[in-house]
CSV table of C-alpha atoms and ligand atoms in Angstrom, one decimal:
chain,number,residue,atom,x,y,z
A,121,MET,CA,268.8,-89.6,23.2
A,122,LYS,CA,266.1,-87.0,23.2
A,123,LEU,CA,262.5,-88.0,24.2
A,124,ALA,CA,261.1,-87.0,20.8
A,125,ASN,CA,263.3,-89.5,19.1
A,126,TRP,CA,262.2,-92.3,21.4
A,127,TYR,CA,258.6,-91.5,20.6
A,128,TRP,CA,259.2,-91.6,16.9
A,129,LEU,CA,261.1,-94.9,17.3
A,130,GLY,CA,258.2,-96.5,19.2
A,131,SER,CA,255.7,-95.4,16.7
A,132,ALA,CA,257.7,-96.9,13.9
A,133,VAL,CA,257.9,-100.2,15.6
A,134,PHE,CA,254.2,-100.3,16.4
A,135,ALA,CA,253.4,-99.7,12.7
A,136,ALA,CA,255.9,-102.3,11.5
A,137,SER,CA,254.7,-105.1,13.8
A,138,GLY,CA,251.1,-104.8,12.4
A,139,PHE,CA,249.0,-104.6,15.7
A,140,LEU,CA,245.7,-106.4,15.7
A,141,VAL,CA,242.7,-105.0,17.6
A,142,VAL,CA,240.4,-107.8,18.9
A,143,ALA,CA,237.2,-107.1,20.7
A,144,ASN,CA,235.6,-109.4,23.2
A,145,ASN,CA,232.7,-109.0,25.7
A,146,GLU,CA,234.8,-107.7,28.6
A,147,THR,CA,237.9,-106.0,27.3
A,148,GLU,CA,239.7,-105.0,24.2
A,149,GLU,CA,243.2,-106.2,23.8
A,150,ILE,CA,245.9,-105.2,21.4
A,151,LYS,CA,248.0,-108.3,20.7
A,152,ASP,CA,251.1,-108.9,18.5
A,153,GLU,CA,251.1,-112.6,17.6
A,154,ARG,CA,254.7,-112.6,16.5
A,155,ALA,CA,255.8,-110.7,19.7
A,156,LYS,CA,255.2,-113.9,21.8
A,157,GLU,CA,258.5,-115.3,20.5
A,158,SER,CA,260.4,-112.0,20.9
A,159,CYS,CA,263.0,-111.3,23.6
A,160,PRO,CA,262.8,-108.6,26.2
A,161,VAL,CA,263.9,-105.2,25.3
A,162,ARG,CA,267.3,-105.2,23.6
A,163,LEU,CA,269.4,-102.4,22.4
A,164,GLU,CA,271.6,-103.5,19.5
A,165,SER,CA,273.9,-101.7,17.2
A,166,ARG,CA,272.8,-102.0,13.6
A,167,GLY,CA,275.2,-100.4,11.3
A,168,LYS,CA,273.0,-101.1,8.3
A,169,CYS,CA,270.1,-99.0,9.5
A,170,ASN,CA,269.8,-95.8,7.5
A,171,GLU,CA,273.5,-95.8,6.5
A,172,GLU,CA,273.0,-92.9,4.3
A,173,GLY,CA,271.8,-90.5,7.1
A,174,GLY,CA,274.0,-92.2,9.7
A,175,GLU,CA,271.5,-91.4,12.3
A,176,CYS,CA,270.3,-94.9,13.4
A,177,PRO,CA,273.2,-96.7,15.0
A,178,PHE,CA,270.9,-98.7,17.4
A,179,GLN,CA,267.7,-100.8,17.2
A,180,VAL,CA,265.2,-101.3,20.1
A,181,SER,CA,263.5,-104.7,20.5
A,182,LEU,CA,260.3,-104.4,22.6
A,183,PRO,CA,258.8,-107.2,24.7
A,184,PRO,CA,255.3,-108.6,23.8
A,185,LEU,CA,252.8,-105.8,24.7
A,186,THR,CA,249.2,-106.2,26.0
A,187,ILE,CA,247.1,-103.1,26.8
A,188,GLN,CA,243.9,-103.4,28.8
A,189,LEU,CA,241.3,-100.8,27.6
A,190,PRO,CA,238.3,-99.8,29.8
A,191,LYS,CA,235.1,-101.5,28.7
A,192,GLN,CA,233.5,-98.1,27.8
A,193,PHE,CA,235.9,-98.1,24.8
A,194,LYS,CA,233.6,-100.5,22.9
A,195,LYS,CA,231.1,-97.6,22.7
A,196,LYS,CA,233.4,-95.9,20.3
A,197,LYS,CA,231.3,-97.1,17.3
A,198,GLU,CA,228.1,-96.1,18.9
A,199,VAL,CA,229.6,-92.7,19.8
A,200,GLN,CA,230.6,-92.3,16.2
A,201,ASN,CA,227.1,-93.2,15.2
A,202,LEU,CA,225.7,-90.7,17.7
A,203,LYS,CA,228.1,-88.1,16.4
A,204,GLU,CA,226.7,-88.6,12.9
A,205,ILE,CA,223.2,-88.4,14.2
A,206,VAL,CA,223.9,-85.2,16.1
A,207,SER,CA,225.5,-83.6,13.0
A,208,HIS,CA,222.6,-84.7,10.9
A,209,LEU,CA,220.2,-83.2,13.4
A,210,LYS,CA,222.3,-80.0,13.6
A,211,LYS,CA,221.9,-79.7,9.9
A,212,SER,CA,218.2,-80.4,10.0
A,213,CYS,CA,217.8,-77.9,12.8
A,214,GLN,CA,219.6,-75.3,10.8
A,215,ASP,CA,217.3,-76.0,7.8
A,216,CYS,CA,214.4,-75.8,10.2
A,217,LYS,CA,215.5,-72.6,11.7
A,218,LEU,CA,216.0,-71.1,8.3
A,219,GLN,CA,212.4,-72.1,7.4
A,220,ALA,CA,211.1,-70.7,10.7
A,221,ASP,CA,212.9,-67.4,10.0
A,222,ASP,CA,211.4,-67.3,6.6
A,223,ASN,CA,207.9,-67.8,8.1
A,224,ARG,CA,208.4,-65.2,10.7
A,225,ASP,CA,209.6,-62.8,8.1
A,226,ALA,CA,206.4,-63.5,6.2
A,227,ASP,CA,204.3,-62.9,9.3
A,228,ARG,CA,206.1,-59.7,10.1
A,229,SER,CA,205.6,-58.4,6.6
A,230,ASP,CA,201.9,-59.1,7.0
A,231,GLN,CA,201.5,-57.6,10.5
A,232,LEU,CA,204.3,-55.1,10.5
A,233,LEU,CA,205.5,-56.1,14.0
A,234,PRO,CA,208.8,-54.9,15.2
A,235,SER,CA,211.6,-57.5,15.4
A,236,THR,CA,213.8,-58.0,18.5
A,237,GLY,CA,216.4,-59.8,16.5
A,238,VAL,CA,216.4,-62.8,19.0
A,239,PRO,CA,214.3,-65.7,17.6
A,240,GLY,CA,213.2,-67.2,21.1
A,241,GLN,CA,212.5,-63.8,22.5
A,242,ALA,CA,210.6,-62.8,19.4
A,243,ASP,CA,208.4,-65.9,19.8
A,244,ASP,CA,207.7,-65.0,23.5
A,245,ASN,CA,206.9,-61.4,22.6
A,246,ARG,CA,204.6,-62.6,19.8
A,247,VAL,CA,202.8,-64.9,22.2
A,248,ARG,CA,202.5,-62.0,24.7
A,249,GLU,CA,201.2,-59.7,22.0
A,250,LEU,CA,198.6,-62.2,21.0
A,251,GLU,CA,197.6,-62.8,24.6
A,252,SER,CA,197.2,-59.1,25.2
A,253,GLU,CA,195.2,-58.8,22.0
A,254,VAL,CA,192.9,-61.6,23.1
A,255,ASN,CA,192.5,-60.0,26.5
A,256,LYS,CA,191.7,-56.7,24.8
A,257,LEU,CA,189.2,-58.2,22.4
A,258,SER,CA,187.6,-60.1,25.3
A,259,SER,CA,187.1,-57.0,27.4
A,260,GLU,CA,185.8,-55.1,24.3
A,261,LEU,CA,183.4,-58.0,23.8
A,262,LYS,CA,182.2,-57.7,27.4
A,263,SER,CA,181.7,-54.0,27.2
A,264,ALA,CA,179.9,-54.4,23.8
A,265,LYS,CA,177.6,-57.0,25.5
A,266,GLY,CA,176.9,-54.4,28.3
A,267,GLU,CA,176.2,-51.8,25.7
A,268,ILE,CA,173.8,-54.1,23.8
A,269,ASN,CA,171.9,-54.8,27.0
A,270,VAL,CA,171.6,-51.1,27.8
A,271,LEU,CA,170.5,-50.4,24.2
A,272,GLN,CA,167.9,-53.2,24.4
A,273,GLY,CA,166.5,-51.8,27.6
A,274,ARG,CA,166.3,-48.3,26.0
A,275,LEU,CA,164.7,-49.8,22.9
A,276,GLU,CA,162.0,-51.5,25.0
A,277,LYS,CA,161.4,-48.3,27.0
A,278,LEU,CA,161.2,-46.3,23.7
A,279,ASN,CA,158.7,-48.7,22.3
A,280,LEU,CA,156.5,-48.3,25.3
A,281,VAL,CA,157.0,-44.5,25.4
A,282,ASN,CA,156.4,-44.3,21.6
A,283,MET,CA,153.1,-46.2,21.8
A,284,ASN,CA,152.0,-44.0,24.7
A,285,ASN,CA,153.2,-40.8,22.8
A,286,ILE,CA,151.4,-41.8,19.6
A,287,GLU,CA,148.2,-42.5,21.5
A,288,ASN,CA,148.5,-39.2,23.4
A,289,TYR,CA,149.5,-37.4,20.2
A,290,VAL,CA,146.4,-38.7,18.3
A,291,ASP,CA,144.2,-37.9,21.3
A,292,ASN,CA,145.6,-34.4,21.5
A,293,LYS,CA,145.0,-33.9,17.7
A,294,VAL,CA,141.5,-35.1,18.0
A,295,ALA,CA,140.9,-32.8,21.0
A,296,ASN,CA,142.3,-29.8,19.1
A,297,LEU,CA,140.1,-30.6,16.1
A,298,THR,CA,137.2,-31.0,18.4
A,299,PHE,CA,137.9,-27.5,19.8
A,300,VAL,CA,138.3,-26.0,16.3
A,301,VAL,CA,135.2,-27.6,14.9
A,302,ASN,CA,133.2,-26.6,18.0
A,303,SER,CA,134.3,-23.0,17.8
A,304,LEU,CA,133.6,-22.9,14.1
A,305,ASP,CA,130.2,-24.4,14.8
A,306,GLY,CA,129.5,-21.5,17.3
A,307,LYS,CA,130.6,-18.9,14.7
A,308,CYS,CA,128.5,-20.3,11.9
A,309,SER,CA,125.4,-18.3,11.1
A,310,SER,CA,122.3,-19.8,9.8
A,311,LYS,CA,123.5,-18.9,6.3
A,312,CYS,CA,126.7,-20.8,6.7
A,313,PRO,CA,126.6,-23.3,3.8
A,314,SER,CA,128.8,-25.9,5.5
A,315,GLN,CA,126.8,-26.1,8.7
A,316,GLU,CA,124.9,-29.2,7.5
A,317,GLN,CA,128.2,-30.9,6.7
A,318,ILE,CA,129.8,-30.1,10.0
A,319,GLN,CA,126.8,-31.5,11.8
A,320,SER,CA,126.9,-34.7,9.8
A,321,PRO,CA,126.8,-38.0,11.8
A,322,LEU,CA,130.5,-38.8,10.8
A,323,VAL,CA,131.8,-35.5,12.1
A,324,GLN,CA,129.7,-35.8,15.2
A,325,HIS,CA,131.3,-39.2,15.9
A,326,LEU,CA,134.8,-37.8,15.7
A,327,ILE,CA,133.9,-34.8,17.9
A,328,TYR,CA,131.9,-36.0,20.9
A,329,LYS,CA,134.1,-38.0,23.2
A,330,ASP,CA,131.7,-37.9,26.2
A,331,CYS,CA,128.7,-36.0,27.5
A,332,SER,CA,130.7,-32.9,28.3
A,333,ASP,CA,131.3,-32.3,24.6
A,334,TYR,CA,127.5,-32.3,24.1
A,335,TYR,CA,127.2,-29.9,27.0
A,336,ALA,CA,129.9,-27.7,25.4
A,337,ILE,CA,127.8,-27.3,22.2
A,338,GLY,CA,124.8,-26.3,24.2
A,339,LYS,CA,122.9,-29.5,24.8
A,340,ARG,CA,121.1,-29.2,28.1
A,341,SER,CA,118.7,-32.1,28.2
A,342,SER,CA,119.5,-35.3,30.1
A,343,GLU,CA,119.3,-37.8,27.2
A,344,ILE,CA,120.9,-40.6,25.3
A,345,TYR,CA,123.8,-39.3,23.1
A,346,ARG,CA,126.3,-41.1,20.9
A,347,VAL,CA,129.9,-40.7,21.9
A,348,THR,CA,133.3,-41.7,20.4
A,349,PRO,CA,135.8,-41.6,23.2
A,350,ASP,CA,138.5,-43.4,21.1
A,351,PRO,CA,138.5,-42.8,17.3
A,352,LYS,CA,140.1,-46.2,16.9
A,353,ASN,CA,137.0,-47.8,18.3
A,354,SER,CA,133.4,-47.6,17.3
A,355,SER,CA,130.9,-45.1,18.8
A,356,PHE,CA,128.2,-46.1,21.4
A,357,ASP,CA,125.2,-44.6,23.2
A,358,VAL,CA,125.4,-43.2,26.7
A,359,PHE,CA,123.0,-41.5,29.0
A,360,CYS,CA,124.0,-37.9,29.8
A,361,ASP,CA,123.1,-36.2,33.0
A,362,MET,CA,123.0,-32.5,32.1
A,363,GLU,CA,121.5,-31.3,35.4
A,364,THR,CA,123.4,-32.6,38.4
A,365,MET,CA,126.1,-30.2,39.6
A,366,GLY,CA,126.6,-28.3,36.3
A,367,GLY,CA,125.8,-31.3,34.0
A,368,GLY,CA,128.0,-32.8,31.4
A,369,TRP,CA,128.1,-36.2,33.2
A,370,THR,CA,128.4,-39.5,31.4
A,371,VAL,CA,126.4,-42.1,33.4
A,372,LEU,CA,128.1,-45.5,34.0
A,373,GLN,CA,125.5,-47.2,36.2
A,374,THR,CA,122.0,-46.6,37.6
A,375,ARG,CA,119.8,-48.4,40.2
A,376,LEU,CA,116.2,-47.3,40.5
A,377,ASP,CA,113.8,-50.1,41.0
A,378,GLY,CA,115.4,-53.6,40.8
A,379,SER,CA,114.1,-54.3,37.3
A,380,ILE,CA,117.5,-55.4,36.1
A,381,ASN,CA,119.4,-58.4,37.6
A,382,PHE,CA,123.0,-57.5,38.4
A,383,ASN,CA,124.1,-61.0,39.3
A,384,ARG,CA,125.8,-61.4,35.9
A,385,THR,CA,128.8,-63.0,34.1
A,386,TRP,CA,132.1,-61.5,33.2
A,387,GLN,CA,131.0,-61.2,29.6
A,388,ASP,CA,127.8,-59.3,30.6
A,389,TYR,CA,129.8,-56.8,32.7
A,390,LYS,CA,132.3,-56.5,29.8
A,391,ALA,CA,129.7,-55.6,27.2
A,392,GLY,CA,127.2,-53.9,29.5
A,393,PHE,CA,123.5,-54.7,30.1
A,394,GLY,CA,120.2,-53.1,31.1
A,395,ASN,CA,118.3,-50.1,29.8
A,396,LEU,CA,120.1,-46.7,29.6
A,397,ARG,CA,116.9,-44.9,30.5
A,398,ARG,CA,116.3,-47.0,33.6
A,399,GLU,CA,118.7,-49.4,35.2
A,400,PHE,CA,122.0,-50.5,33.5
A,401,TRP,CA,125.7,-51.2,33.7
A,402,LEU,CA,127.4,-49.3,30.8
A,403,GLY,CA,130.0,-52.0,30.2
A,404,ASN,CA,133.7,-52.3,31.3
A,405,ASP,CA,135.1,-51.9,27.8
A,406,LYS,CA,133.2,-48.7,27.3
A,407,ILE,CA,134.2,-47.4,30.8
A,408,HIS,CA,137.8,-48.2,30.0
A,409,LEU,CA,137.6,-46.2,26.7
A,410,LEU,CA,135.9,-43.2,28.4
A,411,THR,CA,138.4,-43.0,31.2
A,412,LYS,CA,141.4,-43.7,29.0
A,413,SER,CA,140.8,-40.8,26.6
A,414,THR,CA,140.3,-38.1,29.2
A,415,ASP,CA,141.2,-37.6,32.9
A,416,MET,CA,137.9,-38.2,34.6
A,417,ILE,CA,136.4,-37.5,38.0
A,418,LEU,CA,133.7,-39.8,39.5
A,419,ARG,CA,130.5,-38.9,41.2
A,420,ILE,CA,128.3,-41.3,43.2
A,421,ASP,CA,124.8,-40.3,44.2
A,422,LEU,CA,122.8,-42.4,46.7
A,423,GLU,CA,119.3,-42.1,48.2
A,424,ASP,CA,118.0,-44.4,50.9
A,425,PHE,CA,114.3,-45.3,51.6
A,426,ASP,CA,114.1,-42.5,54.2
A,427,GLY,CA,114.7,-40.0,51.4
A,428,VAL,CA,118.3,-39.2,52.5
A,429,LYS,CA,120.4,-38.1,49.5
A,430,LEU,CA,124.2,-38.0,49.8
A,431,TYR,CA,127.0,-38.0,47.3
A,432,ALA,CA,130.7,-38.9,47.0
A,433,LEU,CA,133.1,-37.2,44.6
A,434,TYR,CA,136.5,-38.7,43.6
A,435,ASP,CA,139.0,-36.5,41.7
A,436,GLN,CA,140.3,-39.3,39.6
A,437,PHE,CA,138.7,-42.4,38.0
A,438,TYR,CA,140.3,-44.8,35.6
A,439,VAL,CA,139.5,-48.4,34.6
A,440,ALA,CA,142.2,-50.4,32.9
A,441,ASN,CA,141.5,-52.7,29.9
A,442,GLU,CA,140.3,-56.3,30.0
A,443,PHE,CA,143.8,-57.7,29.8
A,444,LEU,CA,144.5,-55.9,33.2
A,445,LYS,CA,141.2,-57.2,34.5
A,446,TYR,CA,139.6,-53.7,34.5
A,447,ARG,CA,141.7,-52.6,37.4
A,448,VAL,CA,140.2,-49.5,39.0
A,449,HIS,CA,142.2,-46.3,40.0
A,450,ILE,CA,140.2,-44.1,42.4
A,451,GLY,CA,141.5,-40.6,43.4
A,452,ASN,CA,140.9,-38.5,46.5
A,453,TYR,CA,137.4,-38.2,48.1
A,454,ASN,CA,135.2,-35.2,48.7
A,455,GLY,CA,131.5,-35.2,49.5
A,456,THR,CA,128.8,-36.1,52.0
A,457,ALA,CA,128.3,-39.9,51.8
A,458,GLY,CA,131.8,-40.8,53.2
A,459,ASP,CA,134.8,-42.4,51.6
A,460,ALA,CA,133.6,-46.0,51.5
A,461,LEU,CA,135.8,-46.9,48.5
A,462,HIS,CA,138.9,-46.2,50.8
A,463,PHE,CA,137.2,-47.5,53.9
A,464,SER,CA,140.3,-48.8,55.8
A,465,LYS,CA,143.6,-50.5,55.3
A,466,HIS,CA,141.8,-53.9,55.1
A,467,TYR,CA,138.8,-52.7,53.0
A,468,ASN,CA,140.1,-50.6,50.1
A,469,HIS,CA,138.6,-50.9,46.6
A,470,ASN,CA,141.3,-48.7,45.0
A,471,LEU,CA,143.6,-50.6,42.5
A,472,LYS,CA,141.5,-53.7,42.7
A,473,PHE,CA,140.6,-56.0,39.8
A,474,PHE,CA,137.1,-56.6,38.6
A,475,THR,CA,135.5,-59.8,39.8
A,476,THR,CA,132.2,-61.5,38.7
A,477,PRO,CA,130.5,-64.6,40.0
A,478,ASP,CA,132.3,-66.6,37.2
A,479,ARG,CA,135.7,-64.8,37.4
A,480,ASP,CA,137.5,-64.6,40.7
A,481,ASN,CA,140.1,-61.7,40.7
A,482,ASP,CA,139.5,-60.6,44.3
A,483,ARG,CA,141.8,-60.7,47.3
A,484,TYR,CA,139.7,-63.2,49.3
A,485,PRO,CA,141.6,-66.4,49.1
A,486,SER,CA,138.9,-68.8,50.3
A,487,GLY,CA,136.3,-68.0,47.7
A,488,ASN,CA,134.8,-65.7,45.1
A,489,CYS,CA,133.4,-62.4,46.5
A,490,GLY,CA,131.4,-61.9,43.3
A,491,HIS,CA,129.7,-65.2,43.8
A,492,TYR,CA,129.1,-64.6,47.5
A,493,TYR,CA,127.7,-61.1,47.1
A,494,SER,CA,125.8,-61.8,43.8
A,495,SER,CA,127.4,-59.2,41.7
A,496,GLY,CA,130.3,-57.9,39.6
A,497,TRP,CA,132.5,-55.3,41.4
A,498,TRP,CA,136.1,-54.3,42.2
A,499,PHE,CA,136.1,-56.5,45.3
A,500,ASP,CA,138.9,-56.4,47.9
A,501,ALA,CA,138.5,-59.3,50.5
A,502,CYS,CA,135.6,-58.5,50.1
A,503,LEU,CA,133.9,-55.1,50.5
A,504,SER,CA,133.2,-51.8,52.2
A,505,ALA,CA,131.1,-50.7,49.2
A,506,ASN,CA,129.2,-52.4,46.4
A,507,LEU,CA,126.8,-50.5,44.2
A,508,ASN,CA,126.0,-53.6,42.1
A,509,GLY,CA,124.5,-55.7,44.9
A,510,LYS,CA,121.0,-57.1,44.9
A,511,TYR,CA,118.2,-54.5,44.9
A,512,TYR,CA,116.1,-54.9,48.0
A,513,HIS,CA,112.9,-52.9,48.2
A,514,GLN,CA,113.1,-52.8,52.0
A,515,LYS,CA,115.3,-53.9,54.9
A,516,TYR,CA,116.6,-57.4,54.6
A,517,ARG,CA,118.3,-60.1,56.7
A,518,GLY,CA,121.2,-62.6,56.1
A,519,ILE,CA,124.2,-62.1,53.9
A,520,ARG,CA,124.9,-58.4,53.2
A,521,ASN,CA,124.5,-58.7,49.5
A,522,GLY,CA,122.4,-55.7,48.8
A,523,ILE,CA,123.5,-52.3,47.5
A,524,PHE,CA,126.0,-51.2,50.1
A,525,TRP,CA,128.0,-48.1,51.1
A,526,GLY,CA,129.9,-48.7,54.3
A,527,THR,CA,130.2,-45.1,55.4
A,528,TRP,CA,126.4,-44.3,55.2
A,529,PRO,CA,125.0,-43.0,58.4
A,530,GLY,CA,124.0,-45.9,60.6
A,531,MET,CA,124.8,-48.5,57.8
A,532,SER,CA,127.4,-50.5,59.8
A,533,GLU,CA,125.5,-50.4,63.0
A,534,GLY,CA,123.5,-53.4,64.2
A,535,HIS,CA,119.7,-53.3,63.7
A,536,PRO,CA,117.0,-55.0,65.8
A,537,GLY,CA,116.4,-58.5,64.5
A,538,GLY,CA,119.5,-58.4,62.3
A,539,TYR,CA,117.9,-56.3,59.6
A,540,ARG,CA,120.1,-54.5,57.0
A,541,SER,CA,119.4,-51.2,55.2
A,542,SER,CA,119.4,-50.9,51.5
A,543,PHE,CA,119.2,-48.0,49.0
A,544,LYS,CA,116.4,-46.7,46.9
A,545,GLU,CA,118.6,-45.2,44.2
A,546,ALA,CA,122.3,-45.3,43.3
A,547,LYS,CA,124.1,-43.7,40.4
A,548,MET,CA,127.7,-43.6,39.1
A,549,MET,CA,128.9,-41.0,36.5
A,550,ILE,CA,132.0,-39.4,35.2
A,551,ARG,CA,133.1,-36.0,33.8
A,552,PRO,CA,136.4,-34.6,32.5
A,553,LYS,CA,138.5,-33.3,35.3
A,554,HIS,CA,139.0,-29.9,33.6
A,555,PHE,CA,135.3,-29.5,32.6
A,556,LYS,CA,134.0,-25.9,33.2
A,557,PRO,CA,130.2,-25.8,33.3
B,296,CA,CA1,139.0,-65.1,45.7
């Protein structure tokens, strides 16, 4: 008998005997209840079996059969369930993927990005693209920040430059007008009908910035004149020295007789005090305006009680505004009295702030030089020159708080009995650097 036939036969018997599958905790058994009474395997001749075909002359009787299945077999149902879940998930995943593809297609149509054809790779590429875009934008932002800073700096510079330019422009225009009007004034004959108008007080105020402008139109007497150094500010009176060294000098300060007290407050020194024909301080605001509008030189004249007269000339003199504490800029020295304003490294009045007994801007940390020396001045810590000191009519003793010029002959030497020299006269005056007498 062939093996295939045996197999077919066995299957048929299994089916006929109605196997029952019973599950317990440990094993699964397949039992045939009726098989308990059956005999061992028998092979019998059965003529009745399939008589028509004549192919089944024997019948096989099998003994009772018990098959032990491994305990993992009970998972069959769970496996089935898992299979179902997996197939469900597969379907969901496919739906999901379709949806994602749809979205990606939509994105692509918006941004016109090339497709790689592989979904995972496409995502990676997209992320890389976004990353590089973010990096690019970030670096662009950084450089934009830098540019903004640079532009801001330039804007601040331009603002300053523009303010200075505008001031200079206005000053130049006024200077040109002054020149034109002055030359017209010179050409005008007595018949000139507009002469009266040109000489009106308003025009005069716009024209004469300092005493040199009066000198330029032929004024030769040392007198009080009205000047307008800065058209934006009001005019004021000054005393003009039209005799000393070619004339044209605007006088800032004079000491003659001690009639005026120079131990004064910040406010007094700011506004000016005294008598323009005798002793006075012109005023720090006015000195600022005069020295701001034109490049000025400074001349100092001194005379002691022995009748010695000497002078000091500085080729630049400028006093800043009140906000900058009237800081003084003093140029190079020339003259006979000695360079007391730049006396030494430790006593130098150049670039010092103004100090008064009630306003300490000096470089002396332990006190106020203005208070100690009874005056307002551009103190260092404290002085090698002070033309605003107390007026002594003769030699004096004690604190050196008189009018002082450190380079004066014999000034710094000791005197018998500790006496100190003073000055009979002192004068400070300015004139434009390019003035031609
Ligand atoms: Ca001080």
